[in-house]
Amino acid sequence: MNAPRKRPEELRSHQWYGTDGLRSFSHRARTRQLGYLPEEHLGKPVIAILNTWSDINPCHVHLRDRAQAVKRGVWQAGGFPLEFPVSTLSETFQKPTPMLYRNMLAMETEELLRSYPVDGAVLMGGCDKSTPALLMGAASADLPTVFVPAGPMLPGHWRGEVLGSGTDMWKYWDDKRAGLIGDCEMAELESGLARSPGHCMTMGTASTLTAAAEALGVTVPGASSIPAVDSGHDRMAAKAGMTAVELVHRDRRLSAVLTRDAFEDAVTTVLGLGGSTNAVIHLIAMAGRAGVRLTLDDFDRIARTVPVLANVRPGGRKYLMEDFHFAGGLPGFLSRITDLLHLERPTVSHDTLREQLAGARVHDDDVIRTRDNPVASEGGVAVLRGNLCPDGAVIKHIAAEPHLLRHTGPAVVFDDYKTMQRTINDPALGITADSVLVLRNAGPKGGPGMPEYGMLPIPDHLLKQGVRDMVRISDARMSGTSYGACVLHVAPESYVGGPLALVRTGDLITLDVEARTLRLEVDDAELERRRAEWTPPPVRYERGYGALYSEQITQADTGCDFEFLARPGTVQDPYAG
C-alpha cells in the first residue's frame, strides 16, 4: 500500500499537539520532557504499541524485544511510536483463569487508545485470551490497527519424541497416573516440553486465535505461524509497524476490515484448521464489538461446508506449528479453500484478500492436506442442542474417540471442580468406561470465569485398564491443546439455573454428534419438579472487579462479553484542547 501522507492537521494527534492553546503547549512541553525533539513527532502519525510483555508470561516474554522491531518499522514509515504496557493474560499462571480478565484487557485497550494522542495502533499478544481481548478493545476504539502475534514456541523434545505443549502434557500425566512412567520421566518432561519463548505450538487456543486474526485480515500475511524465536518474527514485527503508519495515511480503520465477510472467513479458517473450541466464544465476542451478529448456528452451518486440512495436533495426529509454517502457513492453507472465502474484502495489507493470497502455495501435502485427502470431511467443532443445553454446547469431535460420538450412559455428577479432584478415584462412585462425567458450576459466573476444567480426568483405575477417553460434560471450557469426547460451554450454565443444575447421578444422558443433540433422558415433569426445588448457589464476589464481572458477564453462547461493553452505541472522542 502506498498512501499519500496525511496533512498534520488531519491527524487525530493534532488535537493534542497542533493547536495554539495552553493545553497543546503543555503537551509539547511534556513531550520534550520525555526527551523527544519536535522533528521526531510533530505532524507525524503517532502509533501506540500495546505490549502484553511480562516476566511471568512465557508466551510473551520476548515481546519486549519485538516492540523494538515494531518501532523500527514505524520510524522507517515516517511515524512516531509510543509503547504502552497493558495487562498480561498468562494462561499458565493466572488464576482462577485469565478468561476472568479478558474483558478487563479489552476495556484497557479501548480506553487507552481513545484517551491518548494516538492515530493508530499495533497490538502485541498471542497467549489465548490476549488476542481476542486486544482486538475487542481495538474494535470498539476503531483506529487503524495491526495485530502482531507472539508466535509459537519451538517443538518440545524428549527421548527421541517430538512433544506438543499442552497436548503431550495431558497424555503423559495420564500415563503417570496409569503407572506407565514415573517421577524421573516427568522431571525430564518438565525440561523438554516447552523449550523457548512463544505460545503453544499445537493448534491450541493461541494458535487458533492468531490464525483467526490473520484470517480476519488484521495481521501482515503469514504472521500467525512464524516461530517466536525465528528472525522472520522480527521482520514481521517491523513490517507491522510500517503497515500501521500506512493505514493511518489511508484512514483504513479497523471497522473497514472487521466485516461480516471477514468473520465468516475466520470461522471457516478455525473449523478447517481443527482449531480450539474456545474460538467459538471469542469470535462471537469479537464480532459483537465490530457490530456483527455471529451465532452458534453460523459455526454449525459453516462446519458442514469446510473440511479439516491442517494435520496439526491435537485435531491432526502428527505435526506442530513450525511444520505448518514451513508447509505454507495460513496463506498456503487458505489457498486451498478459496472457494469458501470472501476474496474481495480488504485486509490491513491489501485491498482484497484475493490479492493477499496471490502466489500462496503449500509445500507439504501431509501437513496441509488437499481437499481430496482431508484430516476430516467437515469442520472440527460441532454445535449441540437439546434439553440439557437449550442455548447450545460445543464438542471438538475430531479429537474424540469415534465410538463415543454416539453414546448413552449414566451420569456421575460433581458440583464443583475441587470436589471432583478429591473424589474422582473414589470406588464408591462406581465409575465405568460407559459413565458420563458431569461437572457443573464451572461456567462464566459459576467458575468463576469459565475455567478450562472441561477435560475432566479419567479415574486412575480406568487409565490402568487402558481407557483414554470418556464422555464428559460441563459448562466449563477446555484448553485448545486438550482432546477427548468433552462437551463444553453448556448454556445456560448451571450456576444460573440452567438444565445442567438439574442432573442427578444415575440419570441417563445421550450424546449424538451426528444428530447434533445432547439430551438428558428425564421427563419434563420430573425436571420441573427438580427446578422448583433448586436454590441458587452463594454469590462468588461481594466487591471489586469480580463483582462487576458477575453483574455484567453474558453467557457462553453470546461470547461472555460484558453487557455494557457489548451493547450498541457510540462513545465520543475526548476533547484535547
PDB file of C-alpha atoms in Angstrom, residues 111-247:
ATOM      1  CA  GLU A 111      -9.872   3.367  26.746  1.00  0.00           C
ATOM      2  CA  LEU A 112      -6.116   3.701  26.298  1.00  0.00           C
ATOM      3  CA  LEU A 113      -6.471   4.116  22.529  1.00  0.00           C
ATOM      4  CA  ARG A 114      -9.291   6.591  22.971  1.00  0.00           C
ATOM      5  CA  SER A 115      -7.749   8.745  25.694  1.00  0.00           C
ATOM      6  CA  TYR A 116      -4.187   9.255  24.386  1.00  0.00           C
ATOM      7  CA  PRO A 117      -2.877  11.224  21.372  1.00  0.00           C
ATOM      8  CA  VAL A 118      -2.570   8.279  19.003  1.00  0.00           C
ATOM      9  CA  ASP A 119      -3.533   7.895  15.356  1.00  0.00           C
ATOM     10  CA  GLY A 120      -3.137   4.134  15.002  1.00  0.00           C
ATOM     11  CA  ALA A 121      -2.138   1.048  16.929  1.00  0.00           C
ATOM     12  CA  VAL A 122      -0.055  -2.098  16.875  1.00  0.00           C
ATOM     13  CA  LEU A 123      -1.343  -4.777  19.256  1.00  0.00           C
ATOM     14  CA  MET A 124       1.115  -7.358  20.583  1.00  0.00           C
ATOM     15  CA  GLY A 125      -0.239 -10.595  22.027  1.00  0.00           C
ATOM     16  CA  GLY A 126      -0.852 -14.254  21.419  1.00  0.00           C
ATOM     17  CA  CYS A 127      -1.500 -16.234  24.614  1.00  0.00           C
ATOM     18  CA  ASP A 128      -5.079 -17.476  24.495  1.00  0.00           C
ATOM     19  CA  LYS A 129      -7.172 -14.582  25.830  1.00  0.00           C
ATOM     20  CA  SER A 130      -4.895 -11.710  24.819  1.00  0.00           C
ATOM     21  CA  THR A 131      -5.699 -11.918  21.092  1.00  0.00           C
ATOM     22  CA  PRO A 132      -9.488 -11.522  21.469  1.00  0.00           C
ATOM     23  CA  ALA A 133      -9.119  -9.019  24.332  1.00  0.00           C
ATOM     24  CA  LEU A 134      -6.859  -6.699  22.337  1.00  0.00           C
ATOM     25  CA  LEU A 135      -8.984  -6.946  19.197  1.00  0.00           C
ATOM     26  CA  MET A 136     -12.258  -6.472  21.088  1.00  0.00           C
ATOM     27  CA  GLY A 137     -10.995  -3.260  22.653  1.00  0.00           C
ATOM     28  CA  ALA A 138      -9.436  -2.034  19.423  1.00  0.00           C
ATOM     29  CA  ALA A 139     -12.644  -2.746  17.505  1.00  0.00           C
ATOM     30  CA  SER A 140     -14.551  -0.551  19.944  1.00  0.00           C
ATOM     31  CA  ALA A 141     -11.960   2.241  19.641  1.00  0.00           C
ATOM     32  CA  ASP A 142     -11.866   1.813  15.819  1.00  0.00           C
ATOM     33  CA  LEU A 143      -8.469   3.237  14.875  1.00  0.00           C
ATOM     34  CA  PRO A 144      -6.192   1.933  12.104  1.00  0.00           C
ATOM     35  CA  THR A 145      -4.772  -1.180  13.758  1.00  0.00           C
ATOM     36  CA  VAL A 146      -2.384  -4.076  13.098  1.00  0.00           C
ATOM     37  CA  PHE A 147      -2.019  -7.177  15.266  1.00  0.00           C
ATOM     38  CA  VAL A 148       1.383  -8.788  15.945  1.00  0.00           C
ATOM     39  CA  PRO A 149       1.040 -12.453  17.022  1.00  0.00           C
ATOM     40  CA  ALA A 150       3.517 -13.634  19.651  1.00  0.00           C
ATOM     41  CA  GLY A 151       4.280 -16.754  17.627  1.00  0.00           C
ATOM     42  CA  PRO A 152       4.510 -20.431  18.617  1.00  0.00           C
ATOM     43  CA  MET A 153       7.380 -21.798  20.713  1.00  0.00           C
ATOM     44  CA  LEU A 154       9.838 -24.352  19.372  1.00  0.00           C
ATOM     45  CA  PRO A 155       8.739 -28.007  19.350  1.00  0.00           C
ATOM     46  CA  GLY A 156       9.387 -29.966  22.519  1.00  0.00           C
ATOM     47  CA  HIS A 157      11.707 -32.959  22.632  1.00  0.00           C
ATOM     48  CA  TRP A 158      12.069 -35.928  24.995  1.00  0.00           C
ATOM     49  CA  ARG A 159      13.850 -39.248  24.460  1.00  0.00           C
ATOM     50  CA  GLY A 160      13.567 -39.058  20.686  1.00  0.00           C
ATOM     51  CA  GLU A 161       9.936 -37.913  20.692  1.00  0.00           C
ATOM     52  CA  VAL A 162       8.691 -34.561  19.396  1.00  0.00           C
ATOM     53  CA  LEU A 163       6.385 -33.066  22.020  1.00  0.00           C
ATOM     54  CA  GLY A 164       3.475 -30.672  21.692  1.00  0.00           C
ATOM     55  CA  SER A 165       2.915 -28.352  24.638  1.00  0.00           C
ATOM     56  CA  GLY A 166      -0.346 -28.955  26.415  1.00  0.00           C
ATOM     57  CA  THR A 167      -1.357 -31.962  24.344  1.00  0.00           C
ATOM     58  CA  ASP A 168       1.545 -34.136  25.478  1.00  0.00           C
ATOM     59  CA  MET A 169       1.293 -32.742  28.983  1.00  0.00           C
ATOM     60  CA  TRP A 170      -2.185 -34.291  29.286  1.00  0.00           C
ATOM     61  CA  LYS A 171      -1.024 -37.523  27.646  1.00  0.00           C
ATOM     62  CA  TYR A 172       1.981 -38.125  29.888  1.00  0.00           C
ATOM     63  CA  TRP A 173       0.173 -37.048  33.025  1.00  0.00           C
ATOM     64  CA  ASP A 174      -2.376 -39.772  32.323  1.00  0.00           C
ATOM     65  CA  ASP A 175       0.495 -42.196  31.677  1.00  0.00           C
ATOM     66  CA  LYS A 176       1.937 -41.333  35.089  1.00  0.00           C
ATOM     67  CA  ARG A 177      -1.434 -41.871  36.781  1.00  0.00           C
ATOM     68  CA  ALA A 178      -1.720 -45.193  34.959  1.00  0.00           C
ATOM     69  CA  GLY A 179       1.679 -46.238  36.336  1.00  0.00           C
ATOM     70  CA  LEU A 180       3.380 -46.332  32.911  1.00  0.00           C
ATOM     71  CA  ILE A 181       6.044 -43.731  33.739  1.00  0.00           C
ATOM     72  CA  GLY A 182       7.462 -42.347  36.982  1.00  0.00           C
ATOM     73  CA  ASP A 183       8.850 -39.230  38.619  1.00  0.00           C
ATOM     74  CA  CYS A 184      12.189 -39.362  36.766  1.00  0.00           C
ATOM     75  CA  GLU A 185      10.485 -39.320  33.383  1.00  0.00           C
ATOM     76  CA  MET A 186       8.186 -36.490  34.485  1.00  0.00           C
ATOM     77  CA  ALA A 187      11.183 -34.429  35.656  1.00  0.00           C
ATOM     78  CA  GLU A 188      12.773 -34.853  32.209  1.00  0.00           C
ATOM     79  CA  LEU A 189       9.494 -33.896  30.537  1.00  0.00           C
ATOM     80  CA  GLU A 190       9.389 -30.664  32.543  1.00  0.00           C
ATOM     81  CA  SER A 191      12.562 -29.563  30.785  1.00  0.00           C
ATOM     82  CA  GLY A 192      11.640 -30.861  27.344  1.00  0.00           C
ATOM     83  CA  LEU A 193       8.029 -29.814  26.879  1.00  0.00           C
ATOM     84  CA  ALA A 194       8.461 -26.060  26.370  1.00  0.00           C
ATOM     85  CA  ARG A 195      11.864 -25.021  25.021  1.00  0.00           C
ATOM     86  CA  SER A 196      11.597 -21.358  24.063  1.00  0.00           C
ATOM     87  CA  PRO A 197       9.501 -18.208  24.330  1.00  0.00           C
ATOM     88  CA  GLY A 198       6.202 -18.303  22.485  1.00  0.00           C
ATOM     89  CA  HIS A 199       2.719 -19.718  22.871  1.00  0.00           C
ATOM     90  CA  CYS A 200       1.709 -23.374  22.476  1.00  0.00           C
ATOM     91  CA  MET A 201       2.968 -24.887  19.215  1.00  0.00           C
ATOM     92  CA  THR A 202      -0.022 -27.193  18.844  1.00  0.00           C
ATOM     93  CA  MET A 203      -3.256 -25.990  17.245  1.00  0.00           C
ATOM     94  CA  GLY A 204      -4.448 -24.952  20.692  1.00  0.00           C
ATOM     95  CA  THR A 205      -6.334 -21.788  21.500  1.00  0.00           C
ATOM     96  CA  ALA A 206      -3.351 -19.480  20.997  1.00  0.00           C
ATOM     97  CA  SER A 207      -2.505 -20.737  17.501  1.00  0.00           C
ATOM     98  CA  THR A 208      -6.194 -20.934  16.620  1.00  0.00           C
ATOM     99  CA  LEU A 209      -6.886 -17.343  17.645  1.00  0.00           C
ATOM    100  CA  THR A 210      -3.786 -15.864  15.993  1.00  0.00           C
ATOM    101  CA  ALA A 211      -4.719 -17.759  12.818  1.00  0.00           C
ATOM    102  CA  ALA A 212      -8.215 -16.315  13.137  1.00  0.00           C
ATOM    103  CA  ALA A 213      -6.690 -12.835  13.452  1.00  0.00           C
ATOM    104  CA  GLU A 214      -4.725 -13.402  10.253  1.00  0.00           C
ATOM    105  CA  ALA A 215      -7.842 -14.720   8.518  1.00  0.00           C
ATOM    106  CA  LEU A 216      -9.735 -11.615   9.654  1.00  0.00           C
ATOM    107  CA  GLY A 217      -7.083  -9.590   7.848  1.00  0.00           C
ATOM    108  CA  VAL A 218      -5.597  -7.710  10.808  1.00  0.00           C
ATOM    109  CA  THR A 219      -2.035  -9.108  10.591  1.00  0.00           C
ATOM    110  CA  VAL A 220       0.567  -8.913   7.870  1.00  0.00           C
ATOM    111  CA  PRO A 221       0.396 -12.008   5.629  1.00  0.00           C
ATOM    112  CA  GLY A 222       1.795 -15.202   7.138  1.00  0.00           C
ATOM    113  CA  ALA A 223       2.291 -13.660  10.574  1.00  0.00           C
ATOM    114  CA  SER A 224       0.380 -16.139  12.707  1.00  0.00           C
ATOM    115  CA  SER A 225       2.614 -19.198  12.355  1.00  0.00           C
ATOM    116  CA  ILE A 226       6.127 -17.674  12.428  1.00  0.00           C
ATOM    117  CA  PRO A 227       8.009 -19.283  15.353  1.00  0.00           C
ATOM    118  CA  ALA A 228       8.541 -16.794  18.151  1.00  0.00           C
ATOM    119  CA  VAL A 229      12.334 -17.082  18.063  1.00  0.00           C
ATOM    120  CA  ASP A 230      12.718 -17.056  14.269  1.00  0.00           C
ATOM    121  CA  SER A 231      14.339 -13.955  12.739  1.00  0.00           C
ATOM    122  CA  GLY A 232      11.318 -13.793  10.476  1.00  0.00           C
ATOM    123  CA  HIS A 233       9.329 -12.832  13.554  1.00  0.00           C
ATOM    124  CA  ASP A 234      11.438  -9.665  13.917  1.00  0.00           C
ATOM    125  CA  ARG A 235      10.917  -8.836  10.259  1.00  0.00           C
ATOM    126  CA  MET A 236       7.172  -9.393  10.579  1.00  0.00           C
ATOM    127  CA  ALA A 237       7.030  -7.053  13.600  1.00  0.00           C
ATOM    128  CA  ALA A 238       8.880  -4.330  11.681  1.00  0.00           C
ATOM    129  CA  LYS A 239       6.512  -4.746   8.738  1.00  0.00           C
ATOM    130  CA  ALA A 240       3.543  -4.428  11.106  1.00  0.00           C
ATOM    131  CA  GLY A 241       4.901  -1.073  12.308  1.00  0.00           C
ATOM    132  CA  MET A 242       5.264   0.151   8.743  1.00  0.00           C
ATOM    133  CA  THR A 243       1.782  -1.072   7.875  1.00  0.00           C
ATOM    134  CA  ALA A 244       0.220   0.769  10.826  1.00  0.00           C
ATOM    135  CA  VAL A 245       1.585   4.091   9.549  1.00  0.00           C
ATOM    136  CA  GLU A 246       0.310   3.372   6.042  1.00  0.00           C
ATOM    137  CA  LEU A 247      -3.128   2.525   7.429  1.00  0.00           C
TER     138      LEU A 247
END
